[in-house]
mmCIF file of C-alpha atoms and ligand atoms in Angstrom:
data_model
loop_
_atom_site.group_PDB
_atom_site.id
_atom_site.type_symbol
_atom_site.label_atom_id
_atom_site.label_comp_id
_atom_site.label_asym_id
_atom_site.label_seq_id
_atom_site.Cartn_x
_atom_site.Cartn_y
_atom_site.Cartn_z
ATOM 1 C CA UNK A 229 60.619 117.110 54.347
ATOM 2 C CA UNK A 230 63.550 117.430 56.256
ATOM 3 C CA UNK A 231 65.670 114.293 57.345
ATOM 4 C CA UNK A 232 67.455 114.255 60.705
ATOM 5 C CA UNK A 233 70.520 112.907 60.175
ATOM 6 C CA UNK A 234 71.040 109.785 62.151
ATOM 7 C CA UNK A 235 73.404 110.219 65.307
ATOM 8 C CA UNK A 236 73.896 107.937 67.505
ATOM 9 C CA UNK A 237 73.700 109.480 71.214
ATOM 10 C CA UNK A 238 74.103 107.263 74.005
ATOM 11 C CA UNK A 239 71.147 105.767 75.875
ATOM 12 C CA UNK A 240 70.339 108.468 78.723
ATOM 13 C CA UNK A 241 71.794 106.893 81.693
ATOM 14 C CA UNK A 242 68.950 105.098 83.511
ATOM 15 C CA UNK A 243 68.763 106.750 87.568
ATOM 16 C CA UNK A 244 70.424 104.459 89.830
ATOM 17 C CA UNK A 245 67.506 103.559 91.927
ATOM 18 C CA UNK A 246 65.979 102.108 88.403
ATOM 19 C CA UNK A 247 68.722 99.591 88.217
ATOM 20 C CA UNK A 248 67.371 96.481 89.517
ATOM 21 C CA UNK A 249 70.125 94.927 92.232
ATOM 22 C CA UNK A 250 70.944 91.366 91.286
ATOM 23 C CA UNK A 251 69.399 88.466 92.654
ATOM 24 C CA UNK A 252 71.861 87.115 95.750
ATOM 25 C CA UNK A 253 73.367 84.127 93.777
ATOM 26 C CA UNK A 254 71.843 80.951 94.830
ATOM 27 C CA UNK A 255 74.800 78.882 95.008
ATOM 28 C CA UNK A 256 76.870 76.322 97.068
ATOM 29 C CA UNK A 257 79.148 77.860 99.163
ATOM 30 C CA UNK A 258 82.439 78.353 97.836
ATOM 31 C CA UNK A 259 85.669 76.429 99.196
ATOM 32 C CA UNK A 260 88.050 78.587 100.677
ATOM 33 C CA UNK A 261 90.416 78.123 97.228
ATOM 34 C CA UNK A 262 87.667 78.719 94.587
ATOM 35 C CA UNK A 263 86.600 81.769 97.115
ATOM 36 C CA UNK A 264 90.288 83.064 96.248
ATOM 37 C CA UNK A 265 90.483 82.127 92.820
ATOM 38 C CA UNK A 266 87.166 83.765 92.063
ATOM 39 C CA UNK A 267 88.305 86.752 94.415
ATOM 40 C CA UNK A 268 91.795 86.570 92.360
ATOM 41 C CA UNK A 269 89.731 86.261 88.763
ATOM 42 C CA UNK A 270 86.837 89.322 89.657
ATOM 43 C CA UNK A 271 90.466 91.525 90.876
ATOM 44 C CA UNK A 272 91.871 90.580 87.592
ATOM 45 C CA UNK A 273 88.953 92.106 85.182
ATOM 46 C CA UNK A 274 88.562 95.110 87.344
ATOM 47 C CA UNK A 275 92.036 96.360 87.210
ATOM 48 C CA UNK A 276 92.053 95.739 83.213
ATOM 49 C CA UNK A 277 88.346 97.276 82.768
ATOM 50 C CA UNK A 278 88.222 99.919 80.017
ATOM 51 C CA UNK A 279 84.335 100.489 80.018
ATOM 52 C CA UNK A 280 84.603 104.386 80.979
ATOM 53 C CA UNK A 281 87.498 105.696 78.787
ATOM 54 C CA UNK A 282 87.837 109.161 80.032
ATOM 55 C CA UNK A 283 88.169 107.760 83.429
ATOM 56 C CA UNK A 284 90.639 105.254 81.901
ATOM 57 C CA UNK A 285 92.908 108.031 80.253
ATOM 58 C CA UNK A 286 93.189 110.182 83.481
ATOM 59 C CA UNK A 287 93.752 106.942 85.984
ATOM 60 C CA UNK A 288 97.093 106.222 87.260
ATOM 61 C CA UNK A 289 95.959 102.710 88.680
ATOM 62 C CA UNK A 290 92.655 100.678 89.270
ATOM 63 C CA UNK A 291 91.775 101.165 93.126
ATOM 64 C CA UNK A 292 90.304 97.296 93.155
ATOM 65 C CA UNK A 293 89.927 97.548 97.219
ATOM 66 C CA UNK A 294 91.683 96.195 99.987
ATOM 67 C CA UNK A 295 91.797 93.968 103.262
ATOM 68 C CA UNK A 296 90.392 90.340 104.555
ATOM 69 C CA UNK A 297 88.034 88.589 101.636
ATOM 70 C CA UNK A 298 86.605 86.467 105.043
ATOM 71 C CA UNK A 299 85.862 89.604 106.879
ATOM 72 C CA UNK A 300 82.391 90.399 108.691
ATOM 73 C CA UNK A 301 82.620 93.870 108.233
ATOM 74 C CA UNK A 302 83.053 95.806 105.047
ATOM 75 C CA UNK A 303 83.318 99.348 104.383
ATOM 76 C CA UNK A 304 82.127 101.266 101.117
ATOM 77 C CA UNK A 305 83.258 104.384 100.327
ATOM 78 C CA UNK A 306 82.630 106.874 97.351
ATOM 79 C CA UNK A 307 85.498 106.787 94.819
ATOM 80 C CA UNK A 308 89.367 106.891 95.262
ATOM 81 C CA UNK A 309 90.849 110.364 95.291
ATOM 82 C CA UNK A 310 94.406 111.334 94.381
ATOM 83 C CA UNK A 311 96.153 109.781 96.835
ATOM 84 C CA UNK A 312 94.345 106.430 96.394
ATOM 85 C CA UNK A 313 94.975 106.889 92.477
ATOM 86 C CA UNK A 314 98.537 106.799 92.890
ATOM 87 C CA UNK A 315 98.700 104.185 95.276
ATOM 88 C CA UNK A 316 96.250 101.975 93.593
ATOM 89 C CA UNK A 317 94.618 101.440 97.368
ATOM 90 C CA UNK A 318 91.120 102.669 98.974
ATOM 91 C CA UNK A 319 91.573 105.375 101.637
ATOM 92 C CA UNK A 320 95.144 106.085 102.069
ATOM 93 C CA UNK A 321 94.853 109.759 102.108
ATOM 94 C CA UNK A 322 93.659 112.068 104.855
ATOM 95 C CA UNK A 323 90.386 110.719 104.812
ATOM 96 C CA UNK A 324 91.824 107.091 104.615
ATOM 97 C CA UNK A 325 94.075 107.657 108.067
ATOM 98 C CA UNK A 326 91.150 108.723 109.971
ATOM 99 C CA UNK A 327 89.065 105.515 108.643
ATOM 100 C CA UNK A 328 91.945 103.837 109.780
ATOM 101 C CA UNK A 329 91.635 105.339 113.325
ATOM 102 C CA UNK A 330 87.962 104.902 113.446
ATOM 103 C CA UNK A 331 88.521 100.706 112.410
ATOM 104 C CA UNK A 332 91.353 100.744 115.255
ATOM 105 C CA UNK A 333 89.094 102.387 117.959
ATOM 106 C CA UNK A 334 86.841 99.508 117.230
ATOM 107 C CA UNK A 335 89.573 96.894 118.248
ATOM 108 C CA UNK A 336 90.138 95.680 114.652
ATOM 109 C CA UNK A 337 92.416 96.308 112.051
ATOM 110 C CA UNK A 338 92.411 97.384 108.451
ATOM 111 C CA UNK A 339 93.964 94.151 107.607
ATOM 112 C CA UNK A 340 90.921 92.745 109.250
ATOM 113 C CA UNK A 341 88.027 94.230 107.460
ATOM 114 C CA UNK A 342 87.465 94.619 103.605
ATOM 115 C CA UNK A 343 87.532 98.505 101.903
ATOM 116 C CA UNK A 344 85.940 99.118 98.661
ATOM 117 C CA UNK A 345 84.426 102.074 97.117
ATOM 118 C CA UNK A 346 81.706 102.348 94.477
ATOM 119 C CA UNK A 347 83.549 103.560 91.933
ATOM 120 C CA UNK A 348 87.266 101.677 91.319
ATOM 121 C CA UNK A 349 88.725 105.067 89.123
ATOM 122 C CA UNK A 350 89.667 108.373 90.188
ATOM 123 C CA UNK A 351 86.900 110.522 88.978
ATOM 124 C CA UNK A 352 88.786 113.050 86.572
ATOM 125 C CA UNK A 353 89.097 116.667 86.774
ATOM 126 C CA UNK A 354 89.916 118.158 83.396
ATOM 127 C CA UNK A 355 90.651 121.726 84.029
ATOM 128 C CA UNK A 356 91.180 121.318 87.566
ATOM 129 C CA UNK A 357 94.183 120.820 89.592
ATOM 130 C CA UNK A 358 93.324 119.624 92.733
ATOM 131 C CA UNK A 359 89.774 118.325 94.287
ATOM 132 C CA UNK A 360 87.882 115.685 93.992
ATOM 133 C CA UNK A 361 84.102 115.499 91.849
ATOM 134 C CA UNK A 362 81.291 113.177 92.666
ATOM 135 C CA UNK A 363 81.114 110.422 91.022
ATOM 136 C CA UNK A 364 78.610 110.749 87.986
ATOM 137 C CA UNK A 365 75.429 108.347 88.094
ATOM 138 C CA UNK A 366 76.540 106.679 84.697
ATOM 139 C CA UNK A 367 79.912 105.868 86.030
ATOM 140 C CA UNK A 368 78.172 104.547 88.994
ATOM 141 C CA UNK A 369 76.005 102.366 87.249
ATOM 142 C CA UNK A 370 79.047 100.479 85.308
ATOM 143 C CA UNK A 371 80.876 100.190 88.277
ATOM 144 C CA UNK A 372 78.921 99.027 90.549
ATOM 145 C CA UNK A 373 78.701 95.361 89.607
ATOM 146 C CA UNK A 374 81.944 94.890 90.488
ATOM 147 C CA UNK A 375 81.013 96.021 93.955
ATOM 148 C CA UNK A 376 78.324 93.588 93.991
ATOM 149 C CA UNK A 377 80.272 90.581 92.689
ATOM 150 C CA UNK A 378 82.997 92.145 95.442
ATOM 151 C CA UNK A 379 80.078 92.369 98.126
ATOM 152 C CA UNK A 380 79.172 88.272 96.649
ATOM 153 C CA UNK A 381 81.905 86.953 97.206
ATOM 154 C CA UNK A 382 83.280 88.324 100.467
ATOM 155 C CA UNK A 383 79.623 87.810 102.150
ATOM 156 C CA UNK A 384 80.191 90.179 105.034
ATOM 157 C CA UNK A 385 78.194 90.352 108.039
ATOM 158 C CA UNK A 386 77.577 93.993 108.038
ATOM 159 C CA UNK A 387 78.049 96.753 105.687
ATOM 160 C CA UNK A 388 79.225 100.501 106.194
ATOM 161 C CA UNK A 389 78.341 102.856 103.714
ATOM 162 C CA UNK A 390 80.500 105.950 104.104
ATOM 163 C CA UNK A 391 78.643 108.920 102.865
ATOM 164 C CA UNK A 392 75.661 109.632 100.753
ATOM 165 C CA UNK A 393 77.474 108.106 97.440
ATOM 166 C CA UNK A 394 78.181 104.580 99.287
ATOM 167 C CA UNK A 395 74.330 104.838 100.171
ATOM 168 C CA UNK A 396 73.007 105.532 97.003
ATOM 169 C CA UNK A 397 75.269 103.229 94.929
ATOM 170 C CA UNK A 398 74.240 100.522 97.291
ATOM 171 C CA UNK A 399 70.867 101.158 98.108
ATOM 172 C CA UNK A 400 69.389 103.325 95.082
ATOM 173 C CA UNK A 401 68.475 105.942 98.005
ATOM 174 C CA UNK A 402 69.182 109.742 97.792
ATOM 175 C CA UNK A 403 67.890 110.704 101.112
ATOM 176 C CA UNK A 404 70.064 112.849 103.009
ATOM 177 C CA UNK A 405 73.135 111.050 104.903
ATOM 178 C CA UNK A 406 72.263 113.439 108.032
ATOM 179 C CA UNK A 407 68.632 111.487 107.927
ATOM 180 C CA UNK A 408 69.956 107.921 107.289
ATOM 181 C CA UNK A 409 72.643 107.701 109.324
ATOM 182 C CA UNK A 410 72.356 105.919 112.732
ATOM 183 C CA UNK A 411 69.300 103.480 111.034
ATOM 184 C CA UNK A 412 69.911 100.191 109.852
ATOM 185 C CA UNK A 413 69.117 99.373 106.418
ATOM 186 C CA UNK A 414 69.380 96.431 104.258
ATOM 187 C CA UNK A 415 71.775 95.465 101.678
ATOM 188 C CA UNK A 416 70.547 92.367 99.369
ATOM 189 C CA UNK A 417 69.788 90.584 102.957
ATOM 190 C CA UNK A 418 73.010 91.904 104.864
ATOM 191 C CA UNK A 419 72.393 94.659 107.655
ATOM 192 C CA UNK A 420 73.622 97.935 106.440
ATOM 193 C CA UNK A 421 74.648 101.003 108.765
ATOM 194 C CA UNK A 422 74.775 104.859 106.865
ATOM 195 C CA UNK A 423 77.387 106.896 108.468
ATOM 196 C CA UNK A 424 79.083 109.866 107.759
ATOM 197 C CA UNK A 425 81.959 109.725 104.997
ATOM 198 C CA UNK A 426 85.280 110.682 106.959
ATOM 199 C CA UNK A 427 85.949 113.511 105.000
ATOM 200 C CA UNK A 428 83.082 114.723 106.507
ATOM 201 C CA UNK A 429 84.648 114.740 110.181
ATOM 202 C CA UNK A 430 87.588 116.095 108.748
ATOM 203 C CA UNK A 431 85.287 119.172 107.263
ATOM 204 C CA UNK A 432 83.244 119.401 110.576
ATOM 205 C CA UNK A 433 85.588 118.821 113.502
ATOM 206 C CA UNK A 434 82.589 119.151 116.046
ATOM 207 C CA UNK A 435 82.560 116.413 119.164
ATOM 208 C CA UNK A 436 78.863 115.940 118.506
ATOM 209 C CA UNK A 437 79.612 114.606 114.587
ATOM 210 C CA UNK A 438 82.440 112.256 115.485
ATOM 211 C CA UNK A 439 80.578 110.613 118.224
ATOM 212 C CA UNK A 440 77.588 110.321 115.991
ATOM 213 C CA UNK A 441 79.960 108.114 113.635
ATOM 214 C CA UNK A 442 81.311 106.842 116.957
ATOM 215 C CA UNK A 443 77.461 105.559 117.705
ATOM 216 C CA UNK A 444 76.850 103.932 114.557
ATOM 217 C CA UNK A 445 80.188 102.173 114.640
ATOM 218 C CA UNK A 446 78.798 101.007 118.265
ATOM 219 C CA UNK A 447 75.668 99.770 117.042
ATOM 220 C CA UNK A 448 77.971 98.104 114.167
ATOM 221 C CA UNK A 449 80.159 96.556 117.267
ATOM 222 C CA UNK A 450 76.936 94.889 118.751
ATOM 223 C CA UNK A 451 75.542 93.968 115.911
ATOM 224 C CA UNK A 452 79.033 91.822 115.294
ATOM 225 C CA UNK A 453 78.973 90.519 118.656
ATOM 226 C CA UNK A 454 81.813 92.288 119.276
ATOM 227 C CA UNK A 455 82.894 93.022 123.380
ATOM 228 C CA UNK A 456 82.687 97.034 123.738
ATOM 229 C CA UNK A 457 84.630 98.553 126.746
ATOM 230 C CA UNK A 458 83.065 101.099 128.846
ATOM 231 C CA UNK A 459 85.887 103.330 127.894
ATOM 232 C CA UNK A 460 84.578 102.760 124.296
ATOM 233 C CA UNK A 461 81.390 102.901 125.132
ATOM 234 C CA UNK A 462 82.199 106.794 126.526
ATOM 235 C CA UNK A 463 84.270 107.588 123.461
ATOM 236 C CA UNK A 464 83.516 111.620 122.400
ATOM 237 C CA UNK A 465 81.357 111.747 124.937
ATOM 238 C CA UNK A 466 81.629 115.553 127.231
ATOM 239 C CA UNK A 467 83.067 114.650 130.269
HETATM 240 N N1 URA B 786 87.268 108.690 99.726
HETATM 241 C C1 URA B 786 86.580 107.607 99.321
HETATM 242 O O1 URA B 786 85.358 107.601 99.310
HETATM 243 N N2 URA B 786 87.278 106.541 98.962
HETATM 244 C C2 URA B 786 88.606 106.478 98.988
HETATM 245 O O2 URA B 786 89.187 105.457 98.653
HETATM 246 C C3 URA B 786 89.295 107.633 99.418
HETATM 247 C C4 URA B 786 88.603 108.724 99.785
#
């Protein structure tokens, strides 16, 4: 008889849309101090998490996120790349200054919304100089409670998931991005729009893409009762 000898492999990683999102946390709402303190606290644990140590050994820093805890409007993006890494902030890089364009044209700030991402590390690249990988689904699923404590706290009014990774950390969905975005979806009770991940615009340069991100940020505009200009309104559009 032979005996295997006994190793202990890690649990396969379970598919994202098998983890169960947590219950919305039935609770008084928080005072604008313990909403800080708990922000403060959650901040505190993220940027000394060690739960992924090859992620921990190539970061530089902990991209926690950034912006307004009040704000209505929060943006989720895939995972900080090397410029975020360094900086320790979501979307600073190329892809970051367009975001940043895209949150201006709406009439708000960055200061005014809140930017996270599902994953808080850098994804590492052994081997590899330069480039980014996709997040894997086992970081995902260790991360992403901190999104949804993040998402908890800051109760937003409407959610923008940038890309197909945004979607399916938040939603457990791997239909195509082309298919989803544009179409309202729902996030644990709080309208979520799809849309293209800005890197995307800066692959695909094409009018017709930017104003498709340019019509779900509209929809995201009415749905905040915010006022949209008819110059807005026209933005990308042939004249
Ligand atoms: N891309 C992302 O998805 N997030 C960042 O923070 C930067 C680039």
């Amino acid at each position: 008889m032979v005996h295997k000898p006994a190793v202990n492999l890690p649990a396969p990683a379970p598919a994202l849309a098998e983890v169960p999102l947590p219950a919305v946390p039935k609770r008084e709402p928080l005072s604008a101090d313990e909403k800080t303190a708990a922000f403060a606290a959650l901040r505190e644990r993220v940027l000394a998490c060690v739960k992924c140590p090859h992620l921990v050994s190539s970061r530089k820093n902990v991209v926690f996120g950034v912006g307004n805890i009040d704000a209505e409007l929060m943006f989720v993006g895939e995972a900080p790349g090397a410029d975020e890494d360094v900086q320790g902030e979501p979307f600073v890089g190329k892809a970051g200054e367009l975001l940043t364009k895209i949150i201006a044209a709406t009439g708000l700030t960055r200061a005014e919304v809140y930017i996270g991402n599902i994953l808080k590390c850098r994804p590492d690249t052994p081997g590899q100089s330069a480039g980014n990988r996709k997040p894997r689904p086992e970081e995902m699923a260790t991360c992403l409670p901190y999104l949804h404590e993040q998402i908890d706290l800051i109760c937003p009014k409407v959610l923008v998931a940038l890309g197909a990774t945004a979607v399916e950390g938040l939603l457990g969905k791997t239909v195509g991005i082309t298919r989803l975005r544009g179409h309202w979806q729902e996030y644990r009770g709080i309208p979520l729009m799809p849309t293209y991940h800005p890197a995307y615009l800066l692959r695909n340069q094409a009018m017709t893409e930017k104003r498709k991100v340019w019509e779900d940020m509209l929809a995201v505009m009415e749905k905040l009762g915010m006022p949209i200009s008819e110059k807005q309104r026209n933005y990308f559009l042939k004249a």
